């Protein structure tokens, strides 16, 4: 298999998830930055590869895979260890539900294109846009805390990281960027800390992929 290529953006939550999953699976890859700020995702060249014009896209084994959860499921099937989705059907459904509560319910309302539309096209000021962001994160984190707490261990489900943790860490990274209070979510905060202590999560952090001009 040729070395995979990940088309991503350093602060993209969806890209961050895939970087974590690749690291957990021990898959070495090349990173191809796609600047969402500069609009590179809308270029003819990129849309020829990915008609949606989103990141991430993973080129692997002759395939061009899109949508972060679909990519991670592919990786979990191709590289079974460590397993990110439990084999037991009920446990797997529980982990997927937690992951999807972030990836499908919270994140789409707060991604860059939505925030730019709110501020640019609809004319909202930055404090209003920031409040939108915080509102929808809290709307999602409260139910997720209740879902996770009964079956959590060191991580959101048990004592090994799963797809749910892969989605949680990027979301809490963004929550902290927007000064969202996290005191009401002790299970999530504990799982996030346990995950971020692992090398696979640390190596995927946006700071390691930031363009030089954005670095401190």
PDB file of C-alpha atoms in Angstrom:
ATOM      1  CA  UNK A   1       0.000   0.000   0.000  1.00  0.00           C
ATOM      2  CA  UNK A   2       1.314   3.442  -0.925  1.00  0.00           C
ATOM      3  CA  UNK A   3       1.719   5.951   1.854  1.00  0.00           C
ATOM      4  CA  UNK A   4      -1.706   7.548   2.504  1.00  0.00           C
ATOM      5  CA  UNK A   5      -2.213  11.276   1.939  1.00  0.00           C
ATOM      6  CA  UNK A   6      -4.498  13.251   4.230  1.00  0.00           C
ATOM      7  CA  UNK A   7      -5.906  16.477   2.826  1.00  0.00           C
ATOM      8  CA  UNK A   8      -6.760  18.518   5.890  1.00  0.00           C
ATOM      9  CA  UNK A   9      -6.808  21.844   7.694  1.00  0.00           C
ATOM     10  CA  UNK A  10      -5.070  22.204  11.024  1.00  0.00           C
ATOM     11  CA  UNK A  11      -8.079  23.501  12.999  1.00  0.00           C
ATOM     12  CA  UNK A  12     -10.724  21.425  11.235  1.00  0.00           C
ATOM     13  CA  UNK A  13     -12.386  19.252  13.889  1.00  0.00           C
ATOM     14  CA  UNK A  14     -13.127  16.574  11.319  1.00  0.00           C
ATOM     15  CA  UNK A  15      -9.497  16.532  10.163  1.00  0.00           C
ATOM     16  CA  UNK A  16      -8.293  16.429  13.773  1.00  0.00           C
ATOM     17  CA  UNK A  17     -10.425  13.289  14.304  1.00  0.00           C
ATOM     18  CA  UNK A  18      -8.868  11.510  11.353  1.00  0.00           C
ATOM     19  CA  UNK A  19      -5.338  12.448  12.413  1.00  0.00           C
ATOM     20  CA  UNK A  20      -6.042  10.917  15.829  1.00  0.00           C
ATOM     21  CA  UNK A  21      -7.433   7.738  14.279  1.00  0.00           C
ATOM     22  CA  UNK A  22      -4.462   7.345  11.928  1.00  0.00           C
ATOM     23  CA  UNK A  23      -2.108   7.754  14.864  1.00  0.00           C
ATOM     24  CA  UNK A  24      -4.001   5.264  17.015  1.00  0.00           C
ATOM     25  CA  UNK A  25      -3.812   2.748  14.180  1.00  0.00           C
ATOM     26  CA  UNK A  26      -0.108   3.388  13.697  1.00  0.00           C
ATOM     27  CA  UNK A  27      -0.593   4.447  10.064  1.00  0.00           C
ATOM     28  CA  UNK A  28       2.087   6.780   8.739  1.00  0.00           C
ATOM     29  CA  UNK A  29       0.771   9.319   6.247  1.00  0.00           C
ATOM     30  CA  UNK A  30       1.615  12.509   4.403  1.00  0.00           C
ATOM     31  CA  UNK A  31      -0.294  15.682   5.203  1.00  0.00           C
ATOM     32  CA  UNK A  32      -1.516  17.963   2.430  1.00  0.00           C
ATOM     33  CA  UNK A  33      -2.830  21.221   3.919  1.00  0.00           C
ATOM     34  CA  UNK A  34      -5.983  22.723   2.409  1.00  0.00           C
ATOM     35  CA  UNK A  35      -6.452  26.286   3.668  1.00  0.00           C
ATOM     36  CA  UNK A  36     -10.090  26.854   4.540  1.00  0.00           C
ATOM     37  CA  UNK A  37      -9.322  30.502   5.283  1.00  0.00           C
ATOM     38  CA  UNK A  38      -7.931  31.058   1.787  1.00  0.00           C
ATOM     39  CA  UNK A  39     -10.745  29.080   0.139  1.00  0.00           C
ATOM     40  CA  UNK A  40      -8.515  26.337  -1.250  1.00  0.00           C
ATOM     41  CA  UNK A  41     -11.289  23.813  -0.594  1.00  0.00           C
ATOM     42  CA  UNK A  42     -13.387  25.535  -3.269  1.00  0.00           C
ATOM     43  CA  UNK A  43     -10.718  25.418  -5.966  1.00  0.00           C
ATOM     44  CA  UNK A  44     -11.421  23.504  -9.159  1.00  0.00           C
ATOM     45  CA  UNK A  45      -8.407  21.302  -8.494  1.00  0.00           C
ATOM     46  CA  UNK A  46      -9.615  20.241  -5.047  1.00  0.00           C
ATOM     47  CA  UNK A  47     -13.255  19.834  -6.083  1.00  0.00           C
ATOM     48  CA  UNK A  48     -12.095  17.530  -8.864  1.00  0.00           C
ATOM     49  CA  UNK A  49     -10.832  15.245  -6.101  1.00  0.00           C
ATOM     50  CA  UNK A  50     -13.626  15.872  -3.600  1.00  0.00           C
ATOM     51  CA  UNK A  51     -16.825  17.338  -5.098  1.00  0.00           C
ATOM     52  CA  UNK A  52     -18.077  18.478  -1.688  1.00  0.00           C
ATOM     53  CA  UNK A  53     -15.019  20.632  -1.209  1.00  0.00           C
ATOM     54  CA  UNK A  54     -14.693  19.623   2.439  1.00  0.00           C
ATOM     55  CA  UNK A  55     -11.817  18.380   4.538  1.00  0.00           C
ATOM     56  CA  UNK A  56     -10.646  15.849   5.413  1.00  0.00           C
ATOM     57  CA  UNK A  57     -10.109  13.627   2.427  1.00  0.00           C
ATOM     58  CA  UNK A  58      -7.901  10.570   2.751  1.00  0.00           C
ATOM     59  CA  UNK A  59      -6.219   9.066  -0.293  1.00  0.00           C
ATOM     60  CA  UNK A  60      -5.437   5.487   0.653  1.00  0.00           C
ATOM     61  CA  UNK A  61      -4.926   2.276  -1.306  1.00  0.00           C
ATOM     62  CA  UNK A  62      -6.283   3.831  -4.509  1.00  0.00           C
ATOM     63  CA  UNK A  63      -9.360   5.290  -2.814  1.00  0.00           C
ATOM     64  CA  UNK A  64     -10.373   8.870  -2.086  1.00  0.00           C
ATOM     65  CA  UNK A  65     -12.336   8.747   1.135  1.00  0.00           C
ATOM     66  CA  UNK A  66     -14.360  11.628   2.520  1.00  0.00           C
ATOM     67  CA  UNK A  67     -16.415  12.359   5.653  1.00  0.00           C
ATOM     68  CA  UNK A  68     -14.455  11.853   8.859  1.00  0.00           C
ATOM     69  CA  UNK A  69     -16.626   9.182  10.473  1.00  0.00           C
ATOM     70  CA  UNK A  70     -16.704   7.158   7.271  1.00  0.00           C
ATOM     71  CA  UNK A  71     -12.924   7.412   7.006  1.00  0.00           C
ATOM     72  CA  UNK A  72     -12.455   6.291  10.610  1.00  0.00           C
ATOM     73  CA  UNK A  73     -14.801   3.320  10.173  1.00  0.00           C
ATOM     74  CA  UNK A  74     -12.772   2.331   7.098  1.00  0.00           C
ATOM     75  CA  UNK A  75      -9.559   2.536   9.124  1.00  0.00           C
ATOM     76  CA  UNK A  76     -11.130   0.512  11.923  1.00  0.00           C
ATOM     77  CA  UNK A  77     -12.049  -2.225   9.472  1.00  0.00           C
ATOM     78  CA  UNK A  78      -8.724  -2.161   7.637  1.00  0.00           C
ATOM     79  CA  UNK A  79      -6.604  -2.029  10.804  1.00  0.00           C
ATOM     80  CA  UNK A  80      -8.624  -3.870  13.478  1.00  0.00           C
ATOM     81  CA  UNK A  81      -6.336  -3.056  16.402  1.00  0.00           C
ATOM     82  CA  UNK A  82      -6.813  -1.108  18.499  1.00  0.00           C
ATOM     83  CA  UNK A  83     -10.539  -1.328  17.941  1.00  0.00           C
ATOM     84  CA  UNK A  84     -12.308   2.040  17.977  1.00  0.00           C
ATOM     85  CA  UNK A  85     -15.850   0.684  17.655  1.00  0.00           C
ATOM     86  CA  UNK A  86     -16.696  -2.189  20.021  1.00  0.00           C
ATOM     87  CA  UNK A  87     -17.560  -5.502  18.379  1.00  0.00           C
ATOM     88  CA  UNK A  88     -20.619  -6.027  20.581  1.00  0.00           C
ATOM     89  CA  UNK A  89     -23.584  -4.560  18.654  1.00  0.00           C
ATOM     90  CA  UNK A  90     -25.091  -2.713  21.623  1.00  0.00           C
ATOM     91  CA  UNK A  91     -21.746  -1.356  22.795  1.00  0.00           C
ATOM     92  CA  UNK A  92     -20.872  -0.330  19.252  1.00  0.00           C
ATOM     93  CA  UNK A  93     -24.203   1.460  18.884  1.00  0.00           C
ATOM     94  CA  UNK A  94     -23.586   3.313  22.156  1.00  0.00           C
ATOM     95  CA  UNK A  95     -20.133   4.488  21.056  1.00  0.00           C
ATOM     96  CA  UNK A  96     -21.388   5.521  17.612  1.00  0.00           C
ATOM     97  CA  UNK A  97     -24.281   7.443  19.180  1.00  0.00           C
ATOM     98  CA  UNK A  98     -21.893   9.449  21.350  1.00  0.00           C
ATOM     99  CA  UNK A  99     -19.609  10.128  18.394  1.00  0.00           C
ATOM    100  CA  UNK A 100     -22.505  11.154  16.182  1.00  0.00           C
ATOM    101  CA  UNK A 101     -23.947  13.453  18.825  1.00  0.00           C
ATOM    102  CA  UNK A 102     -20.788  15.511  18.322  1.00  0.00           C
ATOM    103  CA  UNK A 103     -20.079  14.963  14.638  1.00  0.00           C
ATOM    104  CA  UNK A 104     -23.668  15.221  13.407  1.00  0.00           C
ATOM    105  CA  UNK A 105     -25.471  17.419  15.944  1.00  0.00           C
ATOM    106  CA  UNK A 106     -22.954  19.896  17.397  1.00  0.00           C
ATOM    107  CA  UNK A 107     -20.162  20.305  14.888  1.00  0.00           C
ATOM    108  CA  UNK A 108     -22.227  21.085  11.738  1.00  0.00           C
ATOM    109  CA  UNK A 109     -23.782  24.119  13.458  1.00  0.00           C
ATOM    110  CA  UNK A 110     -20.383  25.484  14.428  1.00  0.00           C
ATOM    111  CA  UNK A 111     -18.064  24.813  11.532  1.00  0.00           C
ATOM    112  CA  UNK A 112     -16.243  27.592   9.731  1.00  0.00           C
ATOM    113  CA  UNK A 113     -18.605  27.969   6.780  1.00  0.00           C
ATOM    114  CA  UNK A 114     -21.597  28.421   9.104  1.00  0.00           C
ATOM    115  CA  UNK A 115     -19.775  30.988  11.246  1.00  0.00           C
ATOM    116  CA  UNK A 116     -18.657  32.907   8.147  1.00  0.00           C
ATOM    117  CA  UNK A 117     -22.241  32.915   6.835  1.00  0.00           C
ATOM    118  CA  UNK A 118     -23.573  34.215  10.150  1.00  0.00           C
ATOM    119  CA  UNK A 119     -21.034  37.036  10.255  1.00  0.00           C
ATOM    120  CA  UNK A 120     -20.692  37.844   6.563  1.00  0.00           C
ATOM    121  CA  UNK A 121     -23.947  37.182   4.745  1.00  0.00           C
ATOM    122  CA  UNK A 122     -26.305  37.678   7.706  1.00  0.00           C
ATOM    123  CA  UNK A 123     -24.305  40.529   9.202  1.00  0.00           C
ATOM    124  CA  UNK A 124     -24.082  39.395  12.820  1.00  0.00           C
ATOM    125  CA  UNK A 125     -21.313  40.889  14.924  1.00  0.00           C
ATOM    126  CA  UNK A 126     -18.552  38.734  16.423  1.00  0.00           C
ATOM    127  CA  UNK A 127     -20.034  38.571  19.978  1.00  0.00           C
ATOM    128  CA  UNK A 128     -23.319  37.263  18.526  1.00  0.00           C
ATOM    129  CA  UNK A 129     -21.504  34.657  16.451  1.00  0.00           C
ATOM    130  CA  UNK A 130     -19.476  33.590  19.496  1.00  0.00           C
ATOM    131  CA  UNK A 131     -22.649  33.256  21.553  1.00  0.00           C
ATOM    132  CA  UNK A 132     -24.188  31.082  18.809  1.00  0.00           C
ATOM    133  CA  UNK A 133     -21.109  28.881  18.998  1.00  0.00           C
ATOM    134  CA  UNK A 134     -21.224  28.525  22.778  1.00  0.00           C
ATOM    135  CA  UNK A 135     -24.977  27.892  22.816  1.00  0.00           C
ATOM    136  CA  UNK A 136     -24.867  24.947  20.444  1.00  0.00           C
ATOM    137  CA  UNK A 137     -21.840  23.393  22.100  1.00  0.00           C
ATOM    138  CA  UNK A 138     -23.597  23.451  25.466  1.00  0.00           C
ATOM    139  CA  UNK A 139     -26.772  22.080  23.882  1.00  0.00           C
ATOM    140  CA  UNK A 140     -24.736  19.067  22.795  1.00  0.00           C
ATOM    141  CA  UNK A 141     -22.385  18.546  25.722  1.00  0.00           C
ATOM    142  CA  UNK A 142     -25.114  18.312  28.361  1.00  0.00           C
ATOM    143  CA  UNK A 143     -26.864  15.292  26.809  1.00  0.00           C
ATOM    144  CA  UNK A 144     -23.508  13.722  25.951  1.00  0.00           C
ATOM    145  CA  UNK A 145     -22.459  13.940  29.605  1.00  0.00           C
ATOM    146  CA  UNK A 146     -25.652  12.118  30.577  1.00  0.00           C
ATOM    147  CA  UNK A 147     -25.132   9.487  27.880  1.00  0.00           C
ATOM    148  CA  UNK A 148     -21.520   8.826  28.796  1.00  0.00           C
ATOM    149  CA  UNK A 149     -21.516   8.915  32.606  1.00  0.00           C
ATOM    150  CA  UNK A 150     -23.168   5.530  33.356  1.00  0.00           C
ATOM    151  CA  UNK A 151     -20.755   3.515  31.209  1.00  0.00           C
ATOM    152  CA  UNK A 152     -17.606   5.632  31.247  1.00  0.00           C
ATOM    153  CA  UNK A 153     -14.298   4.478  32.602  1.00  0.00           C
ATOM    154  CA  UNK A 154     -11.068   6.311  32.038  1.00  0.00           C
ATOM    155  CA  UNK A 155     -12.552   7.217  28.658  1.00  0.00           C
ATOM    156  CA  UNK A 156     -16.086   7.851  27.433  1.00  0.00           C
ATOM    157  CA  UNK A 157     -16.696   4.111  27.202  1.00  0.00           C
ATOM    158  CA  UNK A 158     -14.566   1.863  29.363  1.00  0.00           C
ATOM    159  CA  UNK A 159     -10.834   2.114  29.779  1.00  0.00           C
ATOM    160  CA  UNK A 160      -9.659   2.294  26.167  1.00  0.00           C
ATOM    161  CA  UNK A 161     -10.208   5.149  23.709  1.00  0.00           C
ATOM    162  CA  UNK A 162     -12.978   4.697  21.167  1.00  0.00           C
ATOM    163  CA  UNK A 163     -14.507   6.603  18.299  1.00  0.00           C
ATOM    164  CA  UNK A 164     -16.371   8.674  20.886  1.00  0.00           C
ATOM    165  CA  UNK A 165     -13.117   9.981  22.377  1.00  0.00           C
ATOM    166  CA  UNK A 166     -11.721  10.629  18.911  1.00  0.00           C
ATOM    167  CA  UNK A 167     -14.662  12.992  18.359  1.00  0.00           C
ATOM    168  CA  UNK A 168     -14.691  14.441  21.885  1.00  0.00           C
ATOM    169  CA  UNK A 169     -11.140  15.785  22.013  1.00  0.00           C
ATOM    170  CA  UNK A 170     -11.436  18.083  18.959  1.00  0.00           C
ATOM    171  CA  UNK A 171     -14.798  19.341  20.192  1.00  0.00           C
ATOM    172  CA  UNK A 172     -13.483  20.270  23.629  1.00  0.00           C
ATOM    173  CA  UNK A 173     -10.449  21.885  22.000  1.00  0.00           C
ATOM    174  CA  UNK A 174     -12.876  24.164  20.178  1.00  0.00           C
ATOM    175  CA  UNK A 175     -14.980  24.697  23.294  1.00  0.00           C
ATOM    176  CA  UNK A 176     -11.935  26.011  25.125  1.00  0.00           C
ATOM    177  CA  UNK A 177     -11.016  28.278  22.224  1.00  0.00           C
ATOM    178  CA  UNK A 178     -14.431  29.933  22.610  1.00  0.00           C
ATOM    179  CA  UNK A 179     -14.309  30.045  26.421  1.00  0.00           C
ATOM    180  CA  UNK A 180     -17.140  27.570  26.965  1.00  0.00           C
ATOM    181  CA  UNK A 181     -17.385  26.679  30.690  1.00  0.00           C
ATOM    182  CA  UNK A 182     -16.880  22.935  31.132  1.00  0.00           C
ATOM    183  CA  UNK A 183     -17.584  22.530  34.862  1.00  0.00           C
ATOM    184  CA  UNK A 184     -20.949  20.872  34.193  1.00  0.00           C
ATOM    185  CA  UNK A 185     -19.338  18.038  32.203  1.00  0.00           C
ATOM    186  CA  UNK A 186     -16.960  16.184  34.567  1.00  0.00           C
ATOM    187  CA  UNK A 187     -17.153  12.882  32.691  1.00  0.00           C
ATOM    188  CA  UNK A 188     -16.287  14.560  29.410  1.00  0.00           C
ATOM    189  CA  UNK A 189     -13.456  16.575  30.926  1.00  0.00           C
ATOM    190  CA  UNK A 190     -11.978  13.474  32.585  1.00  0.00           C
ATOM    191  CA  UNK A 191     -12.141  11.429  29.366  1.00  0.00           C
ATOM    192  CA  UNK A 192     -10.680  14.305  27.373  1.00  0.00           C
ATOM    193  CA  UNK A 193      -7.727  14.576  29.765  1.00  0.00           C
ATOM    194  CA  UNK A 194      -7.079  10.829  29.609  1.00  0.00           C
ATOM    195  CA  UNK A 195      -7.158  10.872  25.817  1.00  0.00           C
ATOM    196  CA  UNK A 196      -4.968  13.956  25.433  1.00  0.00           C
ATOM    197  CA  UNK A 197      -2.327  12.269  27.572  1.00  0.00           C
ATOM    198  CA  UNK A 198      -1.874   9.594  24.885  1.00  0.00           C
ATOM    199  CA  UNK A 199       0.815  10.170  22.235  1.00  0.00           C
ATOM    200  CA  UNK A 200      -1.617   9.457  19.391  1.00  0.00           C
ATOM    201  CA  UNK A 201      -3.821  12.351  20.490  1.00  0.00           C
ATOM    202  CA  UNK A 202      -0.926  14.668  21.343  1.00  0.00           C
ATOM    203  CA  UNK A 203       0.663  14.224  17.910  1.00  0.00           C
ATOM    204  CA  UNK A 204      -2.620  15.097  16.175  1.00  0.00           C
ATOM    205  CA  UNK A 205      -3.053  18.435  17.980  1.00  0.00           C
ATOM    206  CA  UNK A 206      -3.637  21.433  15.687  1.00  0.00           C
ATOM    207  CA  UNK A 207      -0.564  23.210  17.032  1.00  0.00           C
ATOM    208  CA  UNK A 208       1.609  20.653  15.241  1.00  0.00           C
ATOM    209  CA  UNK A 209      -0.022  21.433  11.891  1.00  0.00           C
ATOM    210  CA  UNK A 210      -0.565  25.190  12.098  1.00  0.00           C
ATOM    211  CA  UNK A 211       0.858  27.313   9.274  1.00  0.00           C
ATOM    212  CA  UNK A 212       4.006  29.081  10.379  1.00  0.00           C
ATOM    213  CA  UNK A 213       2.354  32.524  10.334  1.00  0.00           C
ATOM    214  CA  UNK A 214      -0.313  31.413  12.858  1.00  0.00           C
ATOM    215  CA  UNK A 215       2.080  29.874  15.342  1.00  0.00           C
ATOM    216  CA  UNK A 216       3.045  31.747  18.517  1.00  0.00           C
TER     217      UNK A 216
END
